[in-house]
PDB file of C-alpha atoms in Angstrom:
ATOM      1  CA  MET A   1     -29.939 -25.561   5.719  1.00 68.00           C
ATOM      2  CA  SER A   2     -26.156 -26.515   5.060  1.00 78.00           C
ATOM      3  CA  VAL A   3     -24.336 -24.597   1.799  1.00 79.00           C
ATOM      4  CA  GLU A   4     -21.561 -26.670   0.215  1.00 84.00           C
ATOM      5  CA  TYR A   5     -18.592 -25.191  -1.280  1.00 80.00           C
ATOM      6  CA  SER A   6     -15.913 -26.239  -3.836  1.00 85.00           C
ATOM      7  CA  ALA A   7     -12.388 -26.275  -2.252  1.00 84.00           C
ATOM      8  CA  ASP A   8     -11.793 -22.972  -4.385  1.00 80.00           C
ATOM      9  CA  GLN A   9     -14.883 -21.323  -3.254  1.00 80.00           C
ATOM     10  CA  ALA A  10     -14.005 -22.119   0.520  1.00 79.00           C
ATOM     11  CA  ALA A  11     -10.520 -20.871  -0.074  1.00 77.00           C
ATOM     12  CA  ASP A  12     -11.696 -17.684  -1.574  1.00 76.00           C
ATOM     13  CA  ILE A  13     -13.968 -17.203   1.385  1.00 77.00           C
ATOM     14  CA  ALA A  14     -11.047 -17.719   3.510  1.00 79.00           C
ATOM     15  CA  LEU A  15      -8.888 -15.279   2.067  1.00 75.00           C
ATOM     16  CA  ASP A  16     -11.499 -12.648   1.888  1.00 77.00           C
ATOM     17  CA  GLN A  17     -11.582 -12.765   5.318  1.00 77.00           C
ATOM     18  CA  LEU A  18      -7.748 -12.673   5.805  1.00 79.00           C
ATOM     19  CA  ALA A  19      -7.406  -9.890   3.402  1.00 81.00           C
ATOM     20  CA  HIS A  20      -9.040  -7.496   6.067  1.00 79.00           C
ATOM     21  CA  ARG A  21      -6.335  -8.409   8.455  1.00 85.00           C
ATOM     22  CA  GLY A  22      -3.444  -6.438   6.689  1.00 92.00           C
ATOM     23  CA  PRO A  23      -1.884  -5.443   3.309  1.00 94.00           C
ATOM     24  CA  ALA A  24       0.108  -8.744   2.829  1.00 94.00           C
ATOM     25  CA  TRP A  25      -3.098 -11.128   2.973  1.00 92.00           C
ATOM     26  CA  PHE A  26      -4.879  -8.293   0.591  1.00 94.00           C
ATOM     27  CA  MET A  27      -2.152  -8.770  -2.054  1.00 94.00           C
ATOM     28  CA  HIS A  28      -2.293 -12.456  -1.705  1.00 92.00           C
ATOM     29  CA  ARG A  29      -5.824 -12.548  -2.291  1.00 90.00           C
ATOM     30  CA  LEU A  30      -5.650 -10.262  -5.574  1.00 91.00           C
ATOM     31  CA  ASP A  31      -2.626 -12.240  -6.790  1.00 90.00           C
ATOM     32  CA  ARG A  32      -2.038 -15.769  -5.329  1.00 85.00           C
ATOM     33  CA  LYS A  33       1.574 -15.495  -6.776  1.00 90.00           C
ATOM     34  CA  ARG A  34       2.302 -13.111  -4.315  1.00 90.00           C
ATOM     35  CA  THR A  35       3.490 -14.980  -1.164  1.00 89.00           C
ATOM     36  CA  VAL A  36       2.890 -14.056   2.727  1.00 92.00           C
ATOM     37  CA  ALA A  37       6.477 -14.700   4.012  1.00 94.00           C
ATOM     38  CA  PRO A  38       6.777 -14.680   7.912  1.00 95.00           C
ATOM     39  CA  HIS A  39       8.387 -11.442   7.475  1.00 95.00           C
ATOM     40  CA  LEU A  40       5.902  -9.729   5.390  1.00 95.00           C
ATOM     41  CA  GLU A  41       3.176 -11.015   7.613  1.00 94.00           C
ATOM     42  CA  LEU A  42       4.780  -9.471  10.491  1.00 95.00           C
ATOM     43  CA  MET A  43       5.267  -6.139   8.947  1.00 94.00           C
ATOM     44  CA  SER A  44       1.505  -6.478   7.548  1.00 94.00           C
ATOM     45  CA  SER A  45      -0.028  -7.097  11.045  1.00 94.00           C
ATOM     46  CA  ARG A  46       2.080  -4.139  12.445  1.00 94.00           C
ATOM     47  CA  ILE A  47       0.920  -1.856   9.884  1.00 93.00           C
ATOM     48  CA  ALA A  48      -2.794  -3.340  10.189  1.00 93.00           C
ATOM     49  CA  ALA A  49      -2.845  -2.908  13.957  1.00 93.00           C
ATOM     50  CA  GLY A  50      -0.887   0.658  13.593  1.00 92.00           C
ATOM     51  CA  VAL A  51      -3.461   2.040  11.245  1.00 90.00           C
ATOM     52  CA  GLU A  52      -6.512   0.776  13.150  1.00 87.00           C
ATOM     53  CA  LYS A  53      -5.190   2.328  16.237  1.00 89.00           C
ATOM     54  CA  GLY A  54      -4.381   5.752  14.566  1.00 85.00           C
ATOM     55  CA  ASN A  55      -1.238   8.088  14.258  1.00 82.00           C
ATOM     56  CA  TYR A  56       1.015   5.229  13.369  1.00 84.00           C
ATOM     57  CA  ARG A  57       4.486   5.439  12.628  1.00 83.00           C
ATOM     58  CA  GLY A  58       6.773   2.203  11.610  1.00 85.00           C
ATOM     59  CA  ILE A  59      10.265   2.061  10.036  1.00 83.00           C
ATOM     60  CA  PHE A  60      10.765  -1.584   8.613  1.00 85.00           C
ATOM     61  CA  CYS A  61      14.355  -2.632   7.568  1.00 81.00           C
ATOM     62  CA  CYS A  62      15.330  -5.791   5.736  1.00 81.00           C
ATOM     63  CA  ALA A  63      17.770  -6.745   2.971  1.00 81.00           C
ATOM     64  CA  PRO A  64      16.668  -5.549  -0.695  1.00 81.00           C
ATOM     65  CA  ARG A  65      14.387  -7.696  -2.777  1.00 84.00           C
ATOM     66  CA  HIS A  66      12.490  -9.024   0.191  1.00 88.00           C
ATOM     67  CA  GLY A  67       9.215  -7.454  -0.724  1.00 90.00           C
ATOM     68  CA  LYS A  68       9.273  -4.694   1.853  1.00 89.00           C
ATOM     69  CA  SER A  69       8.614  -1.862  -0.688  1.00 89.00           C
ATOM     70  CA  SER A  70       5.822  -3.852  -2.769  1.00 92.00           C
ATOM     71  CA  LEU A  71       4.183  -4.544   0.756  1.00 93.00           C
ATOM     72  CA  ILE A  72       4.379  -1.090   2.056  1.00 91.00           C
ATOM     73  CA  SER A  73       4.277   1.138  -1.106  1.00 92.00           C
ATOM     74  CA  GLU A  74       1.889  -0.793  -3.184  1.00 94.00           C
ATOM     75  CA  GLY A  75       0.114  -3.412  -0.641  1.00 95.00           C
ATOM     76  CA  THR A  76      -0.561  -0.999   2.209  1.00 94.00           C
ATOM     77  CA  SER A  77      -1.827   1.987   0.042  1.00 94.00           C
ATOM     78  CA  ALA A  78      -4.112  -0.264  -1.957  1.00 95.00           C
ATOM     79  CA  TRP A  79      -5.371  -2.056   1.226  1.00 95.00           C
ATOM     80  CA  PHE A  80      -5.640   1.231   2.912  1.00 94.00           C
ATOM     81  CA  LEU A  81      -7.788   2.690   0.288  1.00 95.00           C
ATOM     82  CA  ASN A  82     -10.020  -0.434  -0.160  1.00 94.00           C
ATOM     83  CA  ARG A  83     -10.871  -0.133   3.726  1.00 93.00           C
ATOM     84  CA  TRP A  84     -11.459   3.447   3.501  1.00 94.00           C
ATOM     85  CA  PRO A  85     -12.103   4.548  -0.094  1.00 95.00           C
ATOM     86  CA  GLU A  86     -13.018   7.990   1.263  1.00 95.00           C
ATOM     87  CA  LYS A  87      -9.377   8.911   2.645  1.00 93.00           C
ATOM     88  CA  ARG A  88      -6.336  10.315   0.983  1.00 93.00           C
ATOM     89  CA  ILE A  89      -2.617   8.932   0.781  1.00 91.00           C
ATOM     90  CA  ILE A  90       0.505  10.584  -0.009  1.00 90.00           C
ATOM     91  CA  GLU A  91       3.278   8.298  -1.099  1.00 90.00           C
ATOM     92  CA  CYS A  92       6.772  10.067  -1.007  1.00 85.00           C
ATOM     93  CA  ALA A  93       9.983   8.643  -2.649  1.00 84.00           C
ATOM     94  CA  TYR A  94      13.297   9.913  -3.508  1.00 79.00           C
ATOM     95  CA  GLY A  95      12.187  10.954  -7.121  1.00 82.00           C
ATOM     96  CA  ASP A  96       9.016  11.829  -8.929  1.00 86.00           C
ATOM     97  CA  SER A  97       9.033   9.282 -11.403  1.00 89.00           C
ATOM     98  CA  PHE A  98       9.876   6.546  -9.119  1.00 88.00           C
ATOM     99  CA  ALA A  99       7.030   7.787  -6.617  1.00 89.00           C
ATOM    100  CA  ALA A 100       4.704   7.866  -9.508  1.00 92.00           C
ATOM    101  CA  SER A 101       5.607   4.305 -10.367  1.00 93.00           C
ATOM    102  CA  TRP A 102       3.843   3.131  -7.135  1.00 93.00           C
ATOM    103  CA  GLY A 103       0.908   5.439  -7.792  1.00 94.00           C
ATOM    104  CA  GLU A 104       0.730   3.527 -11.206  1.00 94.00           C
ATOM    105  CA  LYS A 105       1.026   0.087  -9.574  1.00 95.00           C
ATOM    106  CA  VAL A 106      -1.665   0.965  -6.980  1.00 95.00           C
ATOM    107  CA  ARG A 107      -3.947   2.545  -9.437  1.00 94.00           C
ATOM    108  CA  ASP A 108      -3.618  -0.392 -11.932  1.00 93.00           C
ATOM    109  CA  LEU A 109      -4.235  -2.955  -9.142  1.00 94.00           C
ATOM    110  CA  LEU A 110      -7.325  -1.453  -8.071  1.00 94.00           C
ATOM    111  CA  SER A 111      -8.727  -0.941 -11.605  1.00 92.00           C
ATOM    112  CA  ALA A 112      -7.739  -4.639 -12.480  1.00 93.00           C
ATOM    113  CA  ASN A 113      -9.551  -6.001  -9.438  1.00 93.00           C
ATOM    114  CA  ALA A 114     -12.587  -3.608  -9.289  1.00 92.00           C
ATOM    115  CA  SER A 115     -15.085  -6.451  -9.085  1.00 91.00           C
ATOM    116  CA  ARG A 116     -13.590  -7.895  -6.191  1.00 89.00           C
ATOM    117  CA  LEU A 117     -12.962  -4.416  -4.152  1.00 92.00           C
ATOM    118  CA  LYS A 118     -15.010  -1.995  -2.259  1.00 92.00           C
ATOM    119  CA  VAL A 119     -13.082   0.949  -3.745  1.00 95.00           C
ATOM    120  CA  ARG A 120     -13.874   2.452  -7.040  1.00 93.00           C
ATOM    121  CA  LEU A 121     -11.462   4.908  -9.094  1.00 92.00           C
ATOM    122  CA  LYS A 122     -13.159   7.983 -10.403  1.00 88.00           C
ATOM    123  CA  ARG A 123     -11.701   7.878 -14.066  1.00 76.00           C
ATOM    124  CA  GLN A 124      -9.712   5.401 -15.778  1.00 65.00           C
ATOM    125  CA  ASP A 125      -7.177   7.792 -17.014  1.00 61.00           C
ATOM    126  CA  LYS A 126      -4.117   5.913 -17.832  1.00 61.00           C
ATOM    127  CA  GLY A 127      -2.057   9.199 -17.778  1.00 67.00           C
ATOM    128  CA  ALA A 128      -2.871  10.060 -14.281  1.00 82.00           C
ATOM    129  CA  VAL A 129      -0.541   8.031 -12.212  1.00 88.00           C
ATOM    130  CA  ASP A 130       0.911  10.644  -9.998  1.00 90.00           C
ATOM    131  CA  GLU A 131      -2.499  12.003  -8.504  1.00 92.00           C
ATOM    132  CA  TRP A 132      -6.039  10.080  -9.064  1.00 93.00           C
ATOM    133  CA  ASP A 133      -9.177   9.916  -6.767  1.00 93.00           C
ATOM    134  CA  THR A 134     -11.736   7.473  -5.826  1.00 94.00           C
ATOM    135  CA  THR A 135     -15.294   7.770  -6.388  1.00 94.00           C
ATOM    136  CA  ALA A 136     -15.762   8.428  -2.535  1.00 95.00           C
ATOM    137  CA  GLY A 137     -13.740  11.215  -2.452  1.00 94.00           C
ATOM    138  CA  GLY A 138     -10.504   9.648  -1.481  1.00 94.00           C
ATOM    139  CA  GLY A 139      -7.261   9.026  -3.529  1.00 94.00           C
ATOM    140  CA  MET A 140      -3.616   9.326  -3.950  1.00 93.00           C
ATOM    141  CA  LYS A 141      -0.957  11.666  -4.507  1.00 92.00           C
ATOM    142  CA  THR A 142       2.767  10.745  -5.258  1.00 91.00           C
ATOM    143  CA  ALA A 143       5.717  13.052  -4.744  1.00 87.00           C
ATOM    144  CA  GLY A 144       9.532  13.094  -5.049  1.00 83.00           C
ATOM    145  CA  VAL A 145      12.185  15.319  -3.445  1.00 76.00           C
ATOM    146  CA  GLY A 146      11.346  18.692  -4.024  1.00 77.00           C
ATOM    147  CA  THR A 147       7.727  18.056  -5.020  1.00 79.00           C
ATOM    148  CA  GLY A 148       5.150  20.545  -3.358  1.00 79.00           C
ATOM    149  CA  ILE A 149       2.697  18.595  -1.091  1.00 77.00           C
ATOM    150  CA  LEU A 150       2.041  21.694   1.314  1.00 74.00           C
ATOM    151  CA  GLY A 151      -1.597  21.846   1.913  1.00 78.00           C
ATOM    152  CA  ARG A 152      -2.381  18.537   0.551  1.00 78.00           C
ATOM    153  CA  GLY A 153      -3.946  16.964   3.552  1.00 80.00           C
ATOM    154  CA  ALA A 154      -3.474  13.166   3.816  1.00 84.00           C
ATOM    155  CA  ASP A 155      -4.835  10.523   6.018  1.00 85.00           C
ATOM    156  CA  CYS A 156      -1.954   8.169   5.341  1.00 86.00           C
ATOM    157  CA  ALA A 157       1.322   9.177   4.237  1.00 82.00           C
ATOM    158  CA  VAL A 158       3.774   6.149   2.735  1.00 84.00           C
ATOM    159  CA  SER A 159       7.478   7.205   2.700  1.00 78.00           C
ATOM    160  CA  GLY A 160      10.440   5.336   1.063  1.00 65.00           C
ATOM    161  CA  THR A 161      13.809   4.270   2.371  1.00 54.00           C
ATOM    162  CA  PRO A 162      15.683   5.099   5.410  1.00 49.00           C
ATOM    163  CA  VAL A 163      19.430   5.296   4.733  1.00 50.00           C
ATOM    164  CA  TRP A 164      22.276   5.724   7.071  1.00 49.00           C
ATOM    165  CA  THR A 165      24.275   9.077   7.379  1.00 54.00           C
ATOM    166  CA  THR A 166      26.488  10.764   9.630  1.00 56.00           C
ATOM    167  CA  TYR A 167      23.336  11.819  11.599  1.00 55.00           C
ATOM    168  CA  GLY A 168      21.957   8.280  11.884  1.00 55.00           C
ATOM    169  CA  ARG A 169      18.815   6.835  10.129  1.00 50.00           C
ATOM    170  CA  VAL A 170      17.047   9.368   8.069  1.00 51.00           C
ATOM    171  CA  LEU A 171      14.358   8.966   5.416  1.00 51.00           C
ATOM    172  CA  ILE A 172      15.996   9.338   2.094  1.00 47.00           C
ATOM    173  CA  GLU A 173      13.376  12.172   1.356  1.00 46.00           C
ATOM    174  CA  ASN A 174      14.993  14.283   3.918  1.00 48.00           C
ATOM    175  CA  LEU A 175      18.786  14.201   2.857  1.00 44.00           C
ATOM    176  CA  SER A 176      20.411  17.395   1.800  1.00 46.00           C
ATOM    177  CA  VAL A 177      23.325  17.187  -0.393  1.00 46.00           C
ATOM    178  CA  GLY A 178      26.581  16.343   1.631  1.00 46.00           C
ATOM    179  CA  ASP A 179      24.511  14.390   4.481  1.00 40.00           C
ATOM    180  CA  ILE A 180      25.736  10.700   3.363  1.00 38.00           C
TER     181      ILE A 180
END
């Protein structure tokens, strides 16, 4: 017995399969306006392969406004939690409010697409943007420079922007006054 699908249904099935390949296709599946440019597909495939292998550390550099932060801070976090809702993520950035803005984007993305995703959020609290949980025991914590994350285990740590200093390339979170 053969099943016939409309073009839209066939496209959805294909995108569902692609969404498991990495965060870029996952984000495109949830919002078709998000394009999967070649540089984002390359970063996405490296992230996915590294995460699958374990103990992955990667640094990606590209010009501002080319989708790197959105792919890594929003897409990778959402993709990771959808694949493994029992795991925890810590998202670090140069400031608490900036880090929390990524946490809010991830939470809102997962919430808005709950019917299409495996991950479920524990509560729909609009106030909790810097720390929230999944029903499977995972979740996300965001932190800026100086925010305590000691003792908060994470299965995935996403960290922000590398900058050039007199010491070479350093994540902005690791800078001290006078390093630049």
